[in-house]
Amino acid sequence: MGVPSPLRGCGVITGRPGFGEVLRAHRRVARLTLEQLAEASGVSARTLSDMERGRSRGPQHRTVTALADALALEGEVREQLVELAREGRLRDHWTRPTGLCELPRSVDDFTGRAAELVWVSELVYAESAPGVGVVGLITGSAGLGKTTFAVRAAHSVRASFPDGVLFLDLLGMSQRPLASADALQLLLRALGVADPQIPGDVQGRASLYRSLLRDRHVLVVLDNAASEEQVRPLLPGGSAGRALITTRRLLSGLEGVRRLVLGPLPLPESTELLTGILGDRSASDGESALTRLSELCGGLPLALRIIGNRLVSRPGWGAAELAARLANEERRLDQFKAGDLKIANAFRMSYEQLADSARRMFRRLAVVPGQDFDAALAAVVGGVPVEDAWEALDDLVDLGLLYDSDAGRYRFHDLVRLFARDRLREEETAAEREVLTERVTSWLLRMATLSGRWFEPGYGRPDRPDPDLAVLSSAEEADWWLRVNVDNWLGAMRAAAGSGKHFLVLDCAASMHWFSERWAHSPHWQEVFTRGAEAAAALGDLAQQANQLNYLAWVHWVPPSDHKAVLRYAAQALESATRAGATAQIAWAHEYTASAQFLLGRPDEAVASSSRAAEMFKAIGDIDSYVQSNAAITKYLFDEGRYAEALESYLGLLALLEDPESGMTPSVATHSRPLALIRIGQCLGHLGRRSEAITTLREGIDGMDTLQMSDFRQAAALKTLAALLAEEGRTDDSRRAYARAAQVFEAIGDTEAGSRCHALATATP
């Protein structure tokens, strides 16, 4: 419902009766004509007529007293008439423009924020409970253009507020924010109240302020608020007016407000804003250079304005040249300054609001290698208990220096991270920074190693983990930790490699073998195992070097396979393993050689290599690896179309996996069983035994889901299942299977196969 326009120049005032209407009602109750009341009070009949029609809404106190005496009014009724006249006098003052708290001009190159502007326009017409004012709270970190947005929004809805728009800077980020009493005094002056009529206390000023806004369509913009305590007295009560508040703080203690969180501008809008600032010269700078500059500004309107102003004021500069300067992280913040605009100053104002402990946490978080982190890592960074870390993180989020998420993760804006790094360099010694980096690197690698070993046969839940590490109570928690923190522990691995911490690097890489099977298509494994091989070489451990090189052969075997790389790494592994006398790694080198030979169309050589590997595994009593080699040989039979032989072999392997006396490690058997079922189902499908195939494939696919092994093998199984269901006439089931196959293919990066499956899932019968 829209907010009705006030009835101006008449006796009825929206919200409650005005002085004129009440005076007329009392005269009629007293059964007096205008002339009779004029004679009794000494007030002229014409003046009385103007009062009753609303032309004179605030007569002087002595006039009101005379009228009250003539009408024999006493008690609350008399006080009401006197109060209405007083309010009328103040409203009369309001109709006279004061020039105070005037809304600043908007910028002509304002860009984007379309959805946010709609939010403000909806605020104009929003309804609220009786006595509750409509208040919009706009929050966001430094540099996001909250004030610029609020000013533009206020101008855009100005026509809906015929009684005016007021703007007041509350100086929330300064050392001395504007006191509520002083803010109310400024607002009351802007509303036309003379200084002698302004009450001396906050409560009185707030009451008068709310009464003036009650029946008026006024928008009050309260910019740069410091705290809930500061703004509460400045909020309108239930009235036709509205309030917009901007603040870097969340002000989570404010009740009943509508919240809008401003985020960075999307890249297209960032480029559009930069182009608008540059004007005509943008054509000569080139679209790609302007897009790169916009990326480096991270969607912060303040950063874009600074960069745009620098280019406009220096016609000889090119956008590409400035982008090259910004690419250097060490000097990037220094480039974000133009005249009195400097982005570091905006961040510094927030930083200076923090307690010493939160400042220390903020600057030290700059050493976190990845894009985000949790409270456990923050506690390590800050050298504090996790409870204290939560408190500091809350303060940083409250001031917009960090973003948080529902998953309990925190992250910097890129430019804020650079500011934190600068603060760390300025405020802590080189020795302190080195100790901090080593502590964080060690903790991340030990956590990653602990998590990876949950999936290693013979490890699982650790008996006595390091007391400073986070507690992981299940394989699912370990899996989650490794995935969400991959950028952190991989960054720590790089740092450790660079500082010669080879044992930490090798331990971490070695622990990832079995976990990598659960996340086979992660792009990180080549770097992980390469660093593991380099660390083993630095330590002179040939057996471990061969192990890591075999892992690299596996990485390149995972589709899309690179058979040349598989052969290269397998050959290097074979050389190292032979020199070390590491039989198991020699056998695995033969196995990966076999996989490459088959990809090269040399099946006989592949079978020979896998058979050699199987014999070696059997000789050393490694039944787990022996089964894997035999499974590979059977896969070669399957790929050559020898489905009956392959089925017989796979059934024999399944019997081994399900036999508790087989000698296999239980976790390895559990891991291998779904894969065997999938192969059996595929064989059955090729042999025309569709019903059995469908049942077996579903069991294998479900088993992979349980083990969180969503990879190319599961995708292929889903595709086979969908085709078999279609052949059985089960169209709906087939479409669901194709849709699931499309999801898995797309998740592992095979978009072409995903598109084909999606087309089959949505095809018209």
PDB file of N, CA and C in Angstrom, residues 10-64:
ATOM      1  N   CYS A  10      -5.749  22.294   5.091  1.00  0.00           N
ATOM      2  CA  CYS A  10      -7.101  22.004   5.550  1.00  0.00           C
ATOM      3  C   CYS A  10      -7.046  21.587   6.998  1.00  0.00           C
ATOM      4  N   GLY A  11      -8.205  21.397   7.591  1.00  0.00           N
ATOM      5  CA  GLY A  11      -8.240  21.129   9.021  1.00  0.00           C
ATOM      6  C   GLY A  11      -7.885  19.716   9.392  1.00  0.00           C
ATOM      7  N   VAL A  12      -7.845  18.798   8.425  1.00  0.00           N
ATOM      8  CA  VAL A  12      -7.575  17.401   8.756  1.00  0.00           C
ATOM      9  C   VAL A  12      -6.113  17.096   8.463  1.00  0.00           C
ATOM     10  N   ILE A  13      -5.392  16.586   9.447  1.00  0.00           N
ATOM     11  CA  ILE A  13      -3.991  16.208   9.292  1.00  0.00           C
ATOM     12  C   ILE A  13      -3.901  14.689   9.352  1.00  0.00           C
ATOM     13  N   THR A  14      -3.211  14.106   8.366  1.00  0.00           N
ATOM     14  CA  THR A  14      -3.083  12.646   8.327  1.00  0.00           C
ATOM     15  C   THR A  14      -2.466  12.136   9.619  1.00  0.00           C
ATOM     16  N   GLY A  15      -3.061  11.113  10.182  1.00  0.00           N
ATOM     17  CA  GLY A  15      -2.502  10.487  11.383  1.00  0.00           C
ATOM     18  C   GLY A  15      -3.359  10.784  12.612  1.00  0.00           C
ATOM     19  N   ARG A  16      -3.682  12.048  12.939  1.00  0.00           N
ATOM     20  CA  ARG A  16      -4.574  12.382  14.041  1.00  0.00           C
ATOM     21  C   ARG A  16      -5.095  13.806  13.809  1.00  0.00           C
ATOM     22  N   PRO A  17      -6.207  14.201  14.473  1.00  0.00           N
ATOM     23  CA  PRO A  17      -6.789  15.528  14.238  1.00  0.00           C
ATOM     24  C   PRO A  17      -5.798  16.636  14.561  1.00  0.00           C
ATOM     25  N   GLY A  18      -5.838  17.721  13.766  1.00  0.00           N
ATOM     26  CA  GLY A  18      -5.004  18.870  14.034  1.00  0.00           C
ATOM     27  C   GLY A  18      -5.714  19.886  14.913  1.00  0.00           C
ATOM     28  N   PHE A  19      -5.038  21.003  15.158  1.00  0.00           N
ATOM     29  CA  PHE A  19      -5.570  22.032  16.050  1.00  0.00           C
ATOM     30  C   PHE A  19      -6.920  22.549  15.549  1.00  0.00           C
ATOM     31  N   GLY A  20      -7.033  22.846  14.252  1.00  0.00           N
ATOM     32  CA  GLY A  20      -8.267  23.423  13.716  1.00  0.00           C
ATOM     33  C   GLY A  20      -9.454  22.499  13.870  1.00  0.00           C
ATOM     34  N   GLU A  21      -9.240  21.216  13.573  1.00  0.00           N
ATOM     35  CA  GLU A  21     -10.333  20.255  13.681  1.00  0.00           C
ATOM     36  C   GLU A  21     -10.801  20.109  15.122  1.00  0.00           C
ATOM     37  N   VAL A  22      -9.856  20.072  16.059  1.00  0.00           N
ATOM     38  CA  VAL A  22     -10.220  19.935  17.482  1.00  0.00           C
ATOM     39  C   VAL A  22     -10.933  21.196  17.972  1.00  0.00           C
ATOM     40  N   LEU A  23     -10.446  22.375  17.534  1.00  0.00           N
ATOM     41  CA  LEU A  23     -11.090  23.627  17.940  1.00  0.00           C
ATOM     42  C   LEU A  23     -12.534  23.667  17.445  1.00  0.00           C
ATOM     43  N   ARG A  24     -12.769  23.274  16.185  1.00  0.00           N
ATOM     44  CA  ARG A  24     -14.131  23.279  15.660  1.00  0.00           C
ATOM     45  C   ARG A  24     -15.025  22.316  16.423  1.00  0.00           C
ATOM     46  N   ALA A  25     -14.473  21.147  16.766  1.00  0.00           N
ATOM     47  CA  ALA A  25     -15.273  20.173  17.522  1.00  0.00           C
ATOM     48  C   ALA A  25     -15.681  20.731  18.883  1.00  0.00           C
ATOM     49  N   HIS A  26     -14.738  21.398  19.582  1.00  0.00           N
ATOM     50  CA  HIS A  26     -15.073  21.985  20.889  1.00  0.00           C
ATOM     51  C   HIS A  26     -16.114  23.101  20.745  1.00  0.00           C
ATOM     52  N   ARG A  27     -16.012  23.903  19.676  1.00  0.00           N
ATOM     53  CA  ARG A  27     -16.984  24.992  19.487  1.00  0.00           C
ATOM     54  C   ARG A  27     -18.372  24.436  19.264  1.00  0.00           C
ATOM     55  N   ARG A  28     -18.469  23.347  18.488  1.00  0.00           N
ATOM     56  CA  ARG A  28     -19.782  22.758  18.218  1.00  0.00           C
ATOM     57  C   ARG A  28     -20.367  22.108  19.464  1.00  0.00           C
ATOM     58  N   VAL A  29     -19.506  21.489  20.277  1.00  0.00           N
ATOM     59  CA  VAL A  29     -19.999  20.919  21.543  1.00  0.00           C
ATOM     60  C   VAL A  29     -20.543  22.022  22.438  1.00  0.00           C
ATOM     61  N   ALA A  30     -19.869  23.184  22.405  1.00  0.00           N
ATOM     62  CA  ALA A  30     -20.317  24.322  23.231  1.00  0.00           C
ATOM     63  C   ALA A  30     -21.502  25.061  22.611  1.00  0.00           C
ATOM     64  N   ARG A  31     -21.930  24.611  21.394  1.00  0.00           N
ATOM     65  CA  ARG A  31     -23.051  25.217  20.682  1.00  0.00           C
ATOM     66  C   ARG A  31     -22.837  26.718  20.468  1.00  0.00           C
ATOM     67  N   LEU A  32     -21.640  27.062  20.002  1.00  0.00           N
ATOM     68  CA  LEU A  32     -21.297  28.455  19.738  1.00  0.00           C
ATOM     69  C   LEU A  32     -21.038  28.644  18.248  1.00  0.00           C
ATOM     70  N   THR A  33     -21.457  29.788  17.720  1.00  0.00           N
ATOM     71  CA  THR A  33     -21.096  30.158  16.364  1.00  0.00           C
ATOM     72  C   THR A  33     -19.707  30.780  16.393  1.00  0.00           C
ATOM     73  N   LEU A  34     -19.125  30.987  15.197  1.00  0.00           N
ATOM     74  CA  LEU A  34     -17.828  31.650  15.141  1.00  0.00           C
ATOM     75  C   LEU A  34     -17.899  33.037  15.779  1.00  0.00           C
ATOM     76  N   GLU A  35     -19.005  33.755  15.510  1.00  0.00           N
ATOM     77  CA  GLU A  35     -19.134  35.104  16.046  1.00  0.00           C
ATOM     78  C   GLU A  35     -19.241  35.084  17.570  1.00  0.00           C
ATOM     79  N   GLN A  36     -20.006  34.124  18.096  1.00  0.00           N
ATOM     80  CA  GLN A  36     -20.174  34.038  19.552  1.00  0.00           C
ATOM     81  C   GLN A  36     -18.840  33.707  20.235  1.00  0.00           C
ATOM     82  N   LEU A  37     -18.053  32.766  19.632  1.00  0.00           N
ATOM     83  CA  LEU A  37     -16.755  32.425  20.227  1.00  0.00           C
ATOM     84  C   LEU A  37     -15.798  33.608  20.100  1.00  0.00           C
ATOM     85  N   ALA A  38     -15.907  34.337  19.015  1.00  0.00           N
ATOM     86  CA  ALA A  38     -15.046  35.504  18.835  1.00  0.00           C
ATOM     87  C   ALA A  38     -15.331  36.545  19.917  1.00  0.00           C
ATOM     88  N   GLU A  39     -16.592  36.748  20.184  1.00  0.00           N
ATOM     89  CA  GLU A  39     -16.961  37.739  21.202  1.00  0.00           C
ATOM     90  C   GLU A  39     -16.506  37.288  22.585  1.00  0.00           C
ATOM     91  N   ALA A  40     -16.629  35.977  22.870  1.00  0.00           N
ATOM     92  CA  ALA A  40     -16.278  35.470  24.204  1.00  0.00           C
ATOM     93  C   ALA A  40     -14.770  35.443  24.435  1.00  0.00           C
ATOM     94  N   SER A  41     -13.991  35.227  23.359  1.00  0.00           N
ATOM     95  CA  SER A  41     -12.537  35.067  23.525  1.00  0.00           C
ATOM     96  C   SER A  41     -11.732  36.303  23.191  1.00  0.00           C
ATOM     97  N   GLY A  42     -12.341  37.216  22.439  1.00  0.00           N
ATOM     98  CA  GLY A  42     -11.596  38.384  21.993  1.00  0.00           C
ATOM     99  C   GLY A  42     -10.761  38.118  20.761  1.00  0.00           C
ATOM    100  N   VAL A  43     -10.930  36.962  20.102  1.00  0.00           N
ATOM    101  CA  VAL A  43     -10.231  36.610  18.872  1.00  0.00           C
ATOM    102  C   VAL A  43     -11.188  36.839  17.710  1.00  0.00           C
ATOM    103  N   SER A  44     -10.745  37.491  16.667  1.00  0.00           N
ATOM    104  CA  SER A  44     -11.646  37.847  15.572  1.00  0.00           C
ATOM    105  C   SER A  44     -12.227  36.604  14.914  1.00  0.00           C
ATOM    106  N   ALA A  45     -13.430  36.748  14.332  1.00  0.00           N
ATOM    107  CA  ALA A  45     -14.102  35.634  13.661  1.00  0.00           C
ATOM    108  C   ALA A  45     -13.307  35.168  12.457  1.00  0.00           C
ATOM    109  N   ARG A  46     -12.665  36.087  11.726  1.00  0.00           N
ATOM    110  CA  ARG A  46     -11.871  35.700  10.558  1.00  0.00           C
ATOM    111  C   ARG A  46     -10.670  34.855  10.974  1.00  0.00           C
ATOM    112  N   THR A  47     -10.025  35.263  12.097  1.00  0.00           N
ATOM    113  CA  THR A  47      -8.890  34.479  12.588  1.00  0.00           C
ATOM    114  C   THR A  47      -9.338  33.093  13.006  1.00  0.00           C
ATOM    115  N   LEU A  48     -10.501  33.031  13.663  1.00  0.00           N
ATOM    116  CA  LEU A  48     -11.041  31.723  14.063  1.00  0.00           C
ATOM    117  C   LEU A  48     -11.316  30.859  12.836  1.00  0.00           C
ATOM    118  N   SER A  49     -11.861  31.453  11.787  1.00  0.00           N
ATOM    119  CA  SER A  49     -12.149  30.699  10.565  1.00  0.00           C
ATOM    120  C   SER A  49     -10.864  30.148   9.957  1.00  0.00           C
ATOM    121  N   ASP A  50      -9.785  30.978   9.924  1.00  0.00           N
ATOM    122  CA  ASP A  50      -8.494  30.499   9.394  1.00  0.00           C
ATOM    123  C   ASP A  50      -7.956  29.333  10.218  1.00  0.00           C
ATOM    124  N   MET A  51      -8.130  29.431  11.547  1.00  0.00           N
ATOM    125  CA  MET A  51      -7.664  28.338  12.409  1.00  0.00           C
ATOM    126  C   MET A  51      -8.399  27.043  12.092  1.00  0.00           C
ATOM    127  N   GLU A  52      -9.740  27.109  12.002  1.00  0.00           N
ATOM    128  CA  GLU A  52     -10.521  25.894  11.817  1.00  0.00           C
ATOM    129  C   GLU A  52     -10.294  25.273  10.443  1.00  0.00           C
ATOM    130  N   ARG A  53      -9.967  26.071   9.452  1.00  0.00           N
ATOM    131  CA  ARG A  53      -9.717  25.552   8.104  1.00  0.00           C
ATOM    132  C   ARG A  53      -8.256  25.156   7.888  1.00  0.00           C
ATOM    133  N   GLY A  54      -7.407  25.312   8.925  1.00  0.00           N
ATOM    134  CA  GLY A  54      -6.025  24.870   8.842  1.00  0.00           C
ATOM    135  C   GLY A  54      -5.078  25.872   8.248  1.00  0.00           C
ATOM    136  N   ARG A  55      -5.573  27.091   7.973  1.00  0.00           N
ATOM    137  CA  ARG A  55      -4.679  28.109   7.420  1.00  0.00           C
ATOM    138  C   ARG A  55      -3.737  28.654   8.484  1.00  0.00           C
ATOM    139  N   SER A  56      -4.188  28.638   9.719  1.00  0.00           N
ATOM    140  CA  SER A  56      -3.329  29.030  10.835  1.00  0.00           C
ATOM    141  C   SER A  56      -3.314  27.852  11.805  1.00  0.00           C
ATOM    142  N   ARG A  57      -2.217  27.091  11.767  1.00  0.00           N
ATOM    143  CA  ARG A  57      -2.196  25.832  12.524  1.00  0.00           C
ATOM    144  C   ARG A  57      -1.560  25.971  13.891  1.00  0.00           C
ATOM    145  N   GLY A  58      -0.910  27.117  14.159  1.00  0.00           N
ATOM    146  CA  GLY A  58      -0.184  27.247  15.423  1.00  0.00           C
ATOM    147  C   GLY A  58      -0.328  28.636  16.034  1.00  0.00           C
ATOM    148  N   PRO A  59      -1.509  28.998  16.525  1.00  0.00           N
ATOM    149  CA  PRO A  59      -1.681  30.321  17.141  1.00  0.00           C
ATOM    150  C   PRO A  59      -0.810  30.467  18.385  1.00  0.00           C
ATOM    151  N   GLN A  60      -0.571  31.700  18.760  1.00  0.00           N
ATOM    152  CA  GLN A  60       0.253  31.977  19.925  1.00  0.00           C
ATOM    153  C   GLN A  60      -0.409  31.460  21.197  1.00  0.00           C
ATOM    154  N   HIS A  61       0.417  31.269  22.221  1.00  0.00           N
ATOM    155  CA  HIS A  61      -0.059  30.648  23.452  1.00  0.00           C
ATOM    156  C   HIS A  61      -1.172  31.471  24.114  1.00  0.00           C
ATOM    157  N   ARG A  62      -1.041  32.815  24.125  1.00  0.00           N
ATOM    158  CA  ARG A  62      -2.070  33.630  24.778  1.00  0.00           C
ATOM    159  C   ARG A  62      -3.407  33.529  24.046  1.00  0.00           C
ATOM    160  N   THR A  63      -3.356  33.372  22.701  1.00  0.00           N
ATOM    161  CA  THR A  63      -4.590  33.211  21.932  1.00  0.00           C
ATOM    162  C   THR A  63      -5.268  31.900  22.286  1.00  0.00           C
ATOM    163  N   VAL A  64      -4.465  30.835  22.378  1.00  0.00           N
ATOM    164  CA  VAL A  64      -5.022  29.519  22.712  1.00  0.00           C
ATOM    165  C   VAL A  64      -5.617  29.537  24.120  1.00  0.00           C
TER     166      VAL A  64
END
